[in-house]
Coordinates of C-alpha atoms in Angstrom, one line a residue:
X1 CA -10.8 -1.4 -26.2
X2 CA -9.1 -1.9 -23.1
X3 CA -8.7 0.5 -19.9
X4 CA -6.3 0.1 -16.9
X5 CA -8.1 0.2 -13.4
X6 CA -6.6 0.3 -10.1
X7 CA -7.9 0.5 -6.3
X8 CA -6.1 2.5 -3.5
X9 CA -6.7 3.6 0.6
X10 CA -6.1 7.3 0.7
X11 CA -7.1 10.1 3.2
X12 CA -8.4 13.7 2.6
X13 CA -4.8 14.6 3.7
X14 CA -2.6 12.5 1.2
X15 CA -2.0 16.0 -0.7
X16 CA -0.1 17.5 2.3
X17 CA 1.5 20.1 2.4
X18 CA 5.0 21.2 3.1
X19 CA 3.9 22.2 6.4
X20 CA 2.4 18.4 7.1
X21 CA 4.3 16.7 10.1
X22 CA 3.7 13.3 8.6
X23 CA 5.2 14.6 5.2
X24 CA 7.8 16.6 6.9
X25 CA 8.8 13.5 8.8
X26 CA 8.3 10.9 5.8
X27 CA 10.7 13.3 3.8
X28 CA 13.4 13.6 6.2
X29 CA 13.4 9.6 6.5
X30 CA 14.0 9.7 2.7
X31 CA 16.2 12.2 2.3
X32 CA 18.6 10.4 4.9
X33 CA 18.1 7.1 3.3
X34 CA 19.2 8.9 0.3
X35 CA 22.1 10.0 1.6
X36 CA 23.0 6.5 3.8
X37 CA 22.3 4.8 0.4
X38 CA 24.0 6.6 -2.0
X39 CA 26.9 4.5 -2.4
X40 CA 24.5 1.8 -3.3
X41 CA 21.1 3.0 -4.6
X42 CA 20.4 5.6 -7.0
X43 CA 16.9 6.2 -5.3
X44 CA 14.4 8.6 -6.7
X45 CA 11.6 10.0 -4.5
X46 CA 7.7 8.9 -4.8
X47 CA 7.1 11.7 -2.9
X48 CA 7.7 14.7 -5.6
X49 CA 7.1 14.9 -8.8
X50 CA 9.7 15.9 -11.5
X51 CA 8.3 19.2 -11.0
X52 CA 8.2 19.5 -7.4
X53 CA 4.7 18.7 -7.1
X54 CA 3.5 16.9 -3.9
X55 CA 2.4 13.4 -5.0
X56 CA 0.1 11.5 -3.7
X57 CA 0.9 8.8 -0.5
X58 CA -1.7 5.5 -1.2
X59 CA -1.8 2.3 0.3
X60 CA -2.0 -0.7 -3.1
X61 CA -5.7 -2.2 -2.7
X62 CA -5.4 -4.4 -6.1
X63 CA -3.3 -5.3 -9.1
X64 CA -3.2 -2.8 -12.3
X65 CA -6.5 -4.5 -13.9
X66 CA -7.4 -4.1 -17.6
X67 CA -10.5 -4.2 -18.1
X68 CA -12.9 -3.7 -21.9
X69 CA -14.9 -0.7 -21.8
X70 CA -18.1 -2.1 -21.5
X71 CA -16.8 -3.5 -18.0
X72 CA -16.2 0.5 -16.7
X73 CA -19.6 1.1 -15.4
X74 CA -20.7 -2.5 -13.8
X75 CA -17.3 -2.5 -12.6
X76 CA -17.2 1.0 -11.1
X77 CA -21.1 -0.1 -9.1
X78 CA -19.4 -3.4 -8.3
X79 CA -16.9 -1.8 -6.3
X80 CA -19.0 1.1 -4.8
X81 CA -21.6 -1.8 -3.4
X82 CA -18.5 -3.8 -2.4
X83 CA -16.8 -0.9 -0.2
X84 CA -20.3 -0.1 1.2
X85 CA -20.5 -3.9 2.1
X86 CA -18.0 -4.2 3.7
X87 CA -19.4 -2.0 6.5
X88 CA -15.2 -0.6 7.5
X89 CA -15.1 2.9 8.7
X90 CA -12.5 5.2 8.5
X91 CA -9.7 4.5 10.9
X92 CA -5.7 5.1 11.1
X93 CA -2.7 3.0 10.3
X94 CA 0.9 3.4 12.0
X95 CA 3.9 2.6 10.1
X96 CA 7.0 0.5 11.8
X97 CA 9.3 -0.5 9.8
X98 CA 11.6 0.2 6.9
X99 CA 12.4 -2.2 3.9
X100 CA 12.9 -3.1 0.2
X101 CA 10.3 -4.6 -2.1
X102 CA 10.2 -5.5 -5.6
X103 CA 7.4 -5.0 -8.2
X104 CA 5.7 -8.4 -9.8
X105 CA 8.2 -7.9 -12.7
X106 CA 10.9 -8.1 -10.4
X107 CA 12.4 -5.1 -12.7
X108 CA 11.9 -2.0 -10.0
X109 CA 12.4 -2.0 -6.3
X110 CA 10.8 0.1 -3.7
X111 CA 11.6 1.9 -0.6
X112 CA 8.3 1.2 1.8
X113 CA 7.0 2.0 4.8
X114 CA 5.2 -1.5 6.2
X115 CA 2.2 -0.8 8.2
X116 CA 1.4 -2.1 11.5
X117 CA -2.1 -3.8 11.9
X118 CA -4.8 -1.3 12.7
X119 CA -7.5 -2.1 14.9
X120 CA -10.8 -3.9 13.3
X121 CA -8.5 -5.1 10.6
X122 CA -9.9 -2.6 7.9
X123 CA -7.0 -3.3 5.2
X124 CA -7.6 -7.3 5.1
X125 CA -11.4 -6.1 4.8
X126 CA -11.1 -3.9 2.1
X127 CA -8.4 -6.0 0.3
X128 CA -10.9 -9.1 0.8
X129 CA -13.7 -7.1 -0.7
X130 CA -12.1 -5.4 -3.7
X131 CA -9.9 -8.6 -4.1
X132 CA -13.6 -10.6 -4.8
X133 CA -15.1 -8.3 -6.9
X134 CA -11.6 -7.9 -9.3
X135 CA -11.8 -12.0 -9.4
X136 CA -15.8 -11.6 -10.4
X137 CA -14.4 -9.2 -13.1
X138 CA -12.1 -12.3 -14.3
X139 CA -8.7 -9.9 -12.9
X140 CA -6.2 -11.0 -10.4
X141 CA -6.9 -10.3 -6.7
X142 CA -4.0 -8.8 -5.5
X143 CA -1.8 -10.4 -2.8
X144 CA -2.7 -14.0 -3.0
X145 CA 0.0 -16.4 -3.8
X146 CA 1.1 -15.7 -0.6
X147 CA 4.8 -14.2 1.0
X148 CA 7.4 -16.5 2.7
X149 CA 9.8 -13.0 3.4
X150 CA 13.3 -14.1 3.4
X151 CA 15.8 -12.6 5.2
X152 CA 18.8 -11.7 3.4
X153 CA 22.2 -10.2 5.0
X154 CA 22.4 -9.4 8.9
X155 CA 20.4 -7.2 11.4
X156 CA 17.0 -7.9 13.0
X157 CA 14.1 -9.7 11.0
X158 CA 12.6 -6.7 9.9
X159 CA 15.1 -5.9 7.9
X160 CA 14.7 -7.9 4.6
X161 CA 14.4 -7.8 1.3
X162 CA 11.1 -9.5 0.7
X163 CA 10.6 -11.8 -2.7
X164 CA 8.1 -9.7 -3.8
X165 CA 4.2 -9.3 -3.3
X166 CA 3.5 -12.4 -4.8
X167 CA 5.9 -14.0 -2.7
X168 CA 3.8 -13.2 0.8
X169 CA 2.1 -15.5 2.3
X170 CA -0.8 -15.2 5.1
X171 CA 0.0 -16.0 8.5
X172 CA -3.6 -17.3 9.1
X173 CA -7.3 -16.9 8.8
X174 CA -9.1 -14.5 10.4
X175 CA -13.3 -14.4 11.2
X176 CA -15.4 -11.9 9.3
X177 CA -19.0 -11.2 9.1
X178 CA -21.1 -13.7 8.8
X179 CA -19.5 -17.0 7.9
X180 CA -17.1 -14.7 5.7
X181 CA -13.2 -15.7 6.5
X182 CA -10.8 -13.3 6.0
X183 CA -6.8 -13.8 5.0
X184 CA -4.4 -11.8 7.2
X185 CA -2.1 -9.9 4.4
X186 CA -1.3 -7.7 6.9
X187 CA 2.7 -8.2 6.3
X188 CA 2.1 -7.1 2.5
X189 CA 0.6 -3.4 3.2
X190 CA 3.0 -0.7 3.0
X191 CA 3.5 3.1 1.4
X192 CA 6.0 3.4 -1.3
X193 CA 8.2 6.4 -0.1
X194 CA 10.7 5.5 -2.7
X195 CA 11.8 3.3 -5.8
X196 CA 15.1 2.4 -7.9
X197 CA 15.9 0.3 -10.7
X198 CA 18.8 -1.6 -9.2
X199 CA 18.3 -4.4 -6.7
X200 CA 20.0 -3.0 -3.3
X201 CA 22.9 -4.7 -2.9
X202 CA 23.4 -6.6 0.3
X203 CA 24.8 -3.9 2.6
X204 CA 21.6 -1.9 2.1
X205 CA 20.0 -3.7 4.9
X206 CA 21.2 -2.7 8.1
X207 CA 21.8 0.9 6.6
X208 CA 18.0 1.2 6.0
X209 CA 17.2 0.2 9.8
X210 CA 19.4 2.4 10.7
X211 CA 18.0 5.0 8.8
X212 CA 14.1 4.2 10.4
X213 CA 15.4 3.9 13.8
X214 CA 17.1 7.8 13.6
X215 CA 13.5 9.2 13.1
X216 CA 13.5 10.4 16.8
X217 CA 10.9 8.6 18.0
X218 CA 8.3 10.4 16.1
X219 CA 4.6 8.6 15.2
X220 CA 3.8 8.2 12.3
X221 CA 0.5 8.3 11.8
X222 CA -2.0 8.4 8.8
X223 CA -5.9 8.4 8.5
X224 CA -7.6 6.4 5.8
X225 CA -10.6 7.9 4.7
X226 CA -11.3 6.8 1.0
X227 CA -10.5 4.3 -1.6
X228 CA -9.4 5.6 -4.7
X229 CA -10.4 3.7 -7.7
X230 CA -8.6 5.0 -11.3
X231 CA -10.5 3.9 -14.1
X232 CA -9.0 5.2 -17.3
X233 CA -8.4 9.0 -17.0
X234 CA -11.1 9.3 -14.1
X235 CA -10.6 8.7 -10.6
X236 CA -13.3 8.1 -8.3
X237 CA -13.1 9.0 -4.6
X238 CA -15.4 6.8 -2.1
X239 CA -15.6 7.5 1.2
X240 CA -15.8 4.9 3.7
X241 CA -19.2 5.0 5.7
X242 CA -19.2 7.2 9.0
X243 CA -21.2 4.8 10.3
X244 CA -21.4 0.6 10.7
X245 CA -23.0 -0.9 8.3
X246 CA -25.0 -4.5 7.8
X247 CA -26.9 -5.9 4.7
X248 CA -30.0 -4.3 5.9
X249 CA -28.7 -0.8 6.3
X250 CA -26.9 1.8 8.9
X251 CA -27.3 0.0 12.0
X252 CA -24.5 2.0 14.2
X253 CA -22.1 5.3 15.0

């Protein structure tokens, strides 16, 4: 018997409210994409459900794995170990951009929000040590074949409808612990805000900058506190360590 696994950043905040800036903000960016878009996208929101329930906002750690059932439990300490390991604490990402990506199947497109680099490079950590133990597991890492973003239509780089995730490539190598390198993915992190089943046509482009760059000049900001792993039907919540961490023990604040 088979279960489906998968490996998200989150924050004790990622239920927000209707009164949350960051969601109040994040909702009026795809409301007016919505309406700028119309003419081309049919674009449904990740941010309610069908019901009006607040979903979840999470930032794609690995693949959808399938794993047997006697995998659940050595998987489920491999990971715990792994996210202790990896010694990153919780810390905040920015968002900066505005663009279309598709899924692996190339059969459902998504509105994102890329995510600027935050400082000590906690994503590429976490990705690196979830990434490893997926691979020990004999499931794909996620984010590996590397991106080579084309740009298609007009406007500034950023606006570009990548090849995919697969399609991403590093930009370079970056030193971790130990003699531990780490690839920079950095380019391939983003929150899905929303999604279609069309591929935007051309003329999307420059209406989705323009839709990012009328957000008034407002941060947006989000703390990542916990990875999220779904095993099944159960979803674990780990929080990262308040504290620095080496192979010996807590060592810092």
């Amino acid at each position: 018997m088979m279960t489906q696994a998968c490996m998200v950043g989150g924050s004790d905040r990622f239920h927000m409210s209707r009164a949350s800036g960051l969601l109040m903000s994040i909702s009026s960016i795809l409301a007016h994409a919505g309406r700028v878009l119309s003419a081309d996208v049919h674009l449904h929101s990740l941010l309610k459900s069908d019901l009006e329930a607040d979903l979840p906002l999470h930032i794609s750690l690995s693949r959808t794995l399938m794993l047997a059932t006697y995998q659940r439990q050595p998987f489920t300490d491999a990971i715990e170990k792994a996210i202790a390991a990896s010694g990153v604490r919780p810390f905040s990402v920015t968002f900066n951009d505005l663009r279309w990506v598709p899924n692996y199947e190339n059969n459902r497109w998504f509105l994102v929000l890329p995510i600027a680099k935050p400082p000590g490079d906690g994503l590429n950590k976490l990705l690196a040590s979830l990434n490893t133990v997926a691979e020990t597991f004999g499931q794909p890492a996620l984010y590996v074949q590397g991106i080579k973003p084309s740009v298609a239509g007009k406007g500034r780089e950023s606006a570009r409808l990548d090849k995919g995730p697969e399609a991403a490539t590093p930009n370079r190598r970056l030193g971790g612990a130990g003699n531990q390198t780490l690839e920079d993915m950095s380019v391939c992190f983003h929150v899905s805000i929303g999604w279609t089943l069309e591929r935007p046509p051309e003329t999307a482009f420059n209406r989705t900058v323009a839709v990012y760059d009328k957000r008034e000049g407002v941060k947006l900001e989000l703390a990542i506190q916990t990875v999220k792993a779904k095993i099944g039907n159960a979803i674990m919540v780990l929080p990262l360590a308040s504290r620095a961490v080496e192979s010996n023990g807590i060592v810092g604040l």
